[in-house]
Amino acid sequence: IAAVATCVVAGNWQRDRMQAKEALRGQYDAAATAPPLALASLPAATDWPSLRYRPVVATGEYLVERQMFIDNKVAAGRAGFHVVTPLALADGGVALVNRGWIAQKASRAVLPDAPPPPGVVTVRGRIAIPTTGYLELRPETTSGSIWQNLDPARFAAATGLAVLPAVVEATVAPVPDDGLLRDWPALDFGTATPRIYM
């Protein structure tokens, strides 16, 4: 009886996981085909997780002095960084823009050259919600340009900037092209895994 009860509970748990993953997959599919939102039109009380993966357009000026490099990012077997640059919006807010991937130099003491376009720019991308459940072997340092994790709240605390809790992953190259790789990996929602146990 105990074994049967355990199997029923485990089956229900796997069913709930499958339904949650299918809902996330449905959200992604719906967002990917939706028209882009203007970031400036969103209210301060926006439910950002509900807009995950939604196409977005943002206009502002990059704060190049606050640019950071997110470490330990690999593309095509090469080590590199995600280049994240704050975009100052007209309403006084700041959006972190993940402009793409760049390979690291032969020495980590030399940062890659990845300046953002100057002046007022329009960025086309999608909304991403960075995870806050990351593991750190030591406390994050915020004094330099290389960061281990992309955390808008931590960046806001370190800089005093009014940073949005979401990140814009750029999907369209600027003109002229900055050479960054914006080949964001396809999302694996793992919807088939729970079915194996059911």
Short mmCIF file of C-alpha atoms in Angstrom, two decimals:
data_model
loop_
_atom_site.label_atom_id
_atom_site.label_comp_id
_atom_site.label_asym_id
_atom_site.label_seq_id
_atom_site.Cartn_x
_atom_site.Cartn_y
_atom_site.Cartn_z
CA ILE A 1 0.00 0.00 0.00
CA ALA A 2 2.85 2.35 0.90
CA ALA A 3 4.58 1.63 -2.42
CA VAL A 4 1.38 2.29 -4.38
CA ALA A 5 0.81 5.56 -2.50
CA THR A 6 4.41 6.62 -3.17
CA CYS A 7 4.03 5.88 -6.89
CA VAL A 8 0.77 7.87 -7.06
CA VAL A 9 2.36 10.88 -5.33
CA ALA A 10 5.42 10.70 -7.60
CA GLY A 11 3.20 10.42 -10.68
CA ASN A 12 1.17 13.45 -9.65
CA TRP A 13 4.36 15.41 -9.01
CA GLN A 14 5.70 14.55 -12.46
CA ARG A 15 2.35 15.49 -14.02
CA ASP A 16 2.45 18.89 -12.29
CA ARG A 17 6.03 19.44 -13.51
CA MET A 18 5.02 18.53 -17.05
CA GLN A 19 2.08 20.95 -16.97
CA ALA A 20 4.28 23.77 -15.67
CA LYS A 21 6.85 23.16 -18.41
CA GLU A 22 4.15 22.98 -21.07
CA ALA A 23 2.76 26.30 -19.82
CA LEU A 24 6.24 27.85 -20.08
CA ARG A 25 6.59 26.44 -23.59
CA GLY A 26 3.20 27.91 -24.50
CA GLN A 27 4.27 31.29 -23.11
CA TYR A 28 7.45 31.17 -25.21
CA ASP A 29 5.59 30.23 -28.41
CA ALA A 30 2.99 32.96 -27.89
CA ALA A 31 5.63 35.59 -27.06
CA ALA A 32 7.82 34.72 -30.04
CA THR A 33 4.99 35.49 -32.48
CA ALA A 34 3.66 38.59 -30.69
CA PRO A 35 4.36 42.08 -32.02
CA PRO A 36 7.21 43.90 -30.27
CA LEU A 37 6.42 46.06 -27.27
CA ALA A 38 7.87 49.53 -26.81
CA LEU A 39 9.82 49.37 -23.57
CA ALA A 40 9.01 53.03 -22.87
CA SER A 41 5.27 52.26 -22.91
CA LEU A 42 5.41 49.74 -20.07
CA PRO A 43 4.34 50.95 -16.61
CA ALA A 44 6.61 50.76 -13.59
CA ALA A 45 4.44 48.03 -12.07
CA THR A 46 4.88 45.71 -15.06
CA ASP A 47 4.67 41.97 -14.39
CA TRP A 48 8.02 41.23 -16.04
CA PRO A 49 7.96 37.41 -15.78
CA SER A 50 4.73 37.40 -17.81
CA LEU A 51 6.62 39.17 -20.63
CA ARG A 52 9.52 36.70 -20.73
CA TYR A 53 10.68 36.08 -24.36
CA ARG A 54 8.43 38.89 -25.67
CA PRO A 55 9.96 40.96 -28.50
CA VAL A 56 10.73 44.50 -27.39
CA VAL A 57 12.02 47.78 -28.81
CA ALA A 58 13.97 50.20 -26.62
CA THR A 59 15.40 53.62 -27.44
CA GLY A 60 18.07 55.40 -25.44
CA GLU A 61 21.79 56.01 -25.04
CA TYR A 62 24.29 53.41 -23.92
CA LEU A 63 26.22 54.10 -20.71
CA VAL A 64 29.54 52.79 -21.97
CA GLU A 65 31.35 53.54 -18.69
CA ARG A 66 29.04 51.03 -16.94
CA GLN A 67 29.46 48.23 -19.49
CA MET A 68 30.19 44.81 -18.02
CA PHE A 69 31.32 41.43 -19.25
CA ILE A 70 29.52 38.33 -17.96
CA ASP A 71 32.18 35.62 -17.57
CA ASN A 72 32.25 31.94 -18.53
CA LYS A 73 30.14 32.11 -21.67
CA VAL A 74 31.04 29.59 -24.38
CA ALA A 75 30.18 29.71 -28.09
CA ALA A 76 31.37 27.19 -30.68
CA GLY A 77 33.75 25.72 -28.12
CA ARG A 78 35.44 29.07 -27.41
CA ALA A 79 35.49 30.85 -24.06
CA GLY A 80 34.21 34.38 -23.95
CA PHE A 81 31.83 36.87 -22.40
CA HIS A 82 28.35 38.25 -22.81
CA VAL A 83 28.64 41.99 -23.31
CA VAL A 84 26.02 43.78 -21.22
CA THR A 85 25.62 47.54 -21.55
CA PRO A 86 23.11 49.69 -19.65
CA LEU A 87 20.79 51.69 -21.91
CA ALA A 88 19.59 55.00 -20.40
CA LEU A 89 15.94 55.46 -21.34
CA ALA A 90 14.19 58.79 -21.83
CA ASP A 91 12.05 58.32 -18.68
CA GLY A 92 15.14 58.05 -16.46
CA GLY A 93 15.09 54.28 -16.18
CA VAL A 94 17.88 52.01 -17.30
CA ALA A 95 17.60 48.72 -19.19
CA LEU A 96 20.45 46.23 -19.19
CA VAL A 97 21.03 45.11 -22.78
CA ASN A 98 22.82 41.83 -23.42
CA ARG A 99 24.36 42.88 -26.72
CA GLY A 100 25.81 39.44 -27.51
CA TRP A 101 28.84 37.18 -27.13
CA ILE A 102 32.50 38.01 -27.75
CA ALA A 103 35.58 35.79 -27.47
CA GLN A 104 38.05 36.49 -24.70
CA LYS A 105 41.58 37.63 -25.49
CA ALA A 106 44.67 35.45 -25.02
CA SER A 107 45.09 37.06 -21.61
CA ARG A 108 42.18 37.62 -19.27
CA ALA A 109 43.95 40.78 -18.13
CA VAL A 110 42.93 42.38 -21.45
CA LEU A 111 39.22 42.90 -22.02
CA PRO A 112 37.79 42.51 -25.52
CA ASP A 113 37.04 45.68 -27.45
CA ALA A 114 33.26 45.93 -27.73
CA PRO A 115 32.15 49.57 -27.70
CA PRO A 116 28.42 50.19 -28.12
CA PRO A 117 27.10 52.52 -30.82
CA PRO A 118 27.27 56.18 -29.72
CA GLY A 119 24.33 58.53 -29.41
CA VAL A 120 20.65 57.66 -29.35
CA VAL A 121 20.04 54.11 -30.57
CA THR A 122 17.07 51.80 -31.01
CA VAL A 123 17.58 48.26 -29.74
CA ARG A 124 15.47 45.35 -30.92
CA GLY A 125 15.47 42.24 -28.78
CA ARG A 126 13.49 40.09 -26.41
CA ILE A 127 12.76 40.19 -22.69
CA ALA A 128 14.86 37.85 -20.54
CA ILE A 129 14.51 37.27 -16.80
CA PRO A 130 17.91 36.35 -15.31
CA THR A 131 17.95 33.60 -12.73
CA THR A 132 18.65 34.58 -9.14
CA GLY A 133 19.37 31.02 -7.99
CA TYR A 134 22.98 30.95 -9.11
CA LEU A 135 25.78 29.32 -7.13
CA GLU A 136 28.77 31.45 -6.11
CA LEU A 137 32.01 30.07 -4.75
CA ARG A 138 32.86 33.48 -3.34
CA PRO A 139 30.97 36.74 -2.86
CA GLU A 140 30.46 38.62 -6.12
CA THR A 141 32.84 41.51 -6.64
CA THR A 142 31.35 44.61 -8.21
CA SER A 143 34.42 46.81 -8.56
CA GLY A 144 35.50 45.70 -12.02
CA SER A 145 33.99 45.14 -15.45
CA ILE A 146 33.92 41.32 -15.27
CA TRP A 147 30.91 39.87 -13.46
CA GLN A 148 30.21 36.21 -12.78
CA ASN A 149 26.42 36.53 -13.00
CA LEU A 150 23.94 38.90 -14.57
CA ASP A 151 21.80 40.21 -11.72
CA PRO A 152 19.91 43.49 -12.34
CA ALA A 153 19.16 44.02 -8.63
CA ARG A 154 22.81 43.59 -7.68
CA PHE A 155 23.90 45.87 -10.54
CA ALA A 156 21.41 48.52 -9.40
CA ALA A 157 22.71 48.32 -5.82
CA ALA A 158 26.33 48.61 -6.99
CA THR A 159 25.77 51.54 -9.34
CA GLY A 160 22.80 53.43 -7.93
CA LEU A 161 21.07 53.27 -11.31
CA ALA A 162 17.30 52.71 -11.61
CA VAL A 163 17.68 49.40 -13.45
CA LEU A 164 14.69 47.45 -14.73
CA PRO A 165 14.40 43.90 -13.28
CA ALA A 166 14.39 42.40 -16.79
CA VAL A 167 17.14 42.26 -19.41
CA VAL A 168 16.87 42.93 -23.14
CA GLU A 169 18.65 40.26 -25.21
CA ALA A 170 19.50 42.01 -28.47
CA THR A 171 18.39 40.03 -31.50
CA VAL A 172 19.21 42.50 -34.27
CA ALA A 173 22.70 43.80 -35.03
CA PRO A 174 23.26 47.56 -34.97
CA VAL A 175 24.41 49.49 -38.03
CA PRO A 176 27.30 49.24 -38.48
CA ASP A 177 27.47 45.68 -37.12
CA ASP A 178 29.46 45.42 -33.88
CA GLY A 179 30.58 41.85 -34.62
CA LEU A 180 28.99 40.35 -31.50
CA LEU A 181 27.34 36.93 -31.73
CA ARG A 182 23.62 37.04 -30.99
CA ASP A 183 22.84 33.38 -31.64
CA TRP A 184 20.82 32.79 -28.51
CA PRO A 185 20.45 29.03 -27.89
CA ALA A 186 17.13 27.34 -28.48
CA LEU A 187 15.25 26.78 -25.24
CA ASP A 188 14.78 23.23 -23.99
CA PHE A 189 11.74 23.12 -21.74
CA GLY A 190 12.15 19.40 -20.99
CA THR A 191 8.44 18.70 -21.46
CA ALA A 192 9.15 15.09 -22.48
CA THR A 193 11.14 14.18 -19.36
CA PRO A 194 8.24 14.02 -16.87
CA ARG A 195 6.27 11.76 -19.25
CA ILE A 196 8.95 9.09 -18.91
CA TYR A 197 8.03 8.67 -15.24
CA MET A 198 4.28 8.72 -15.72
#
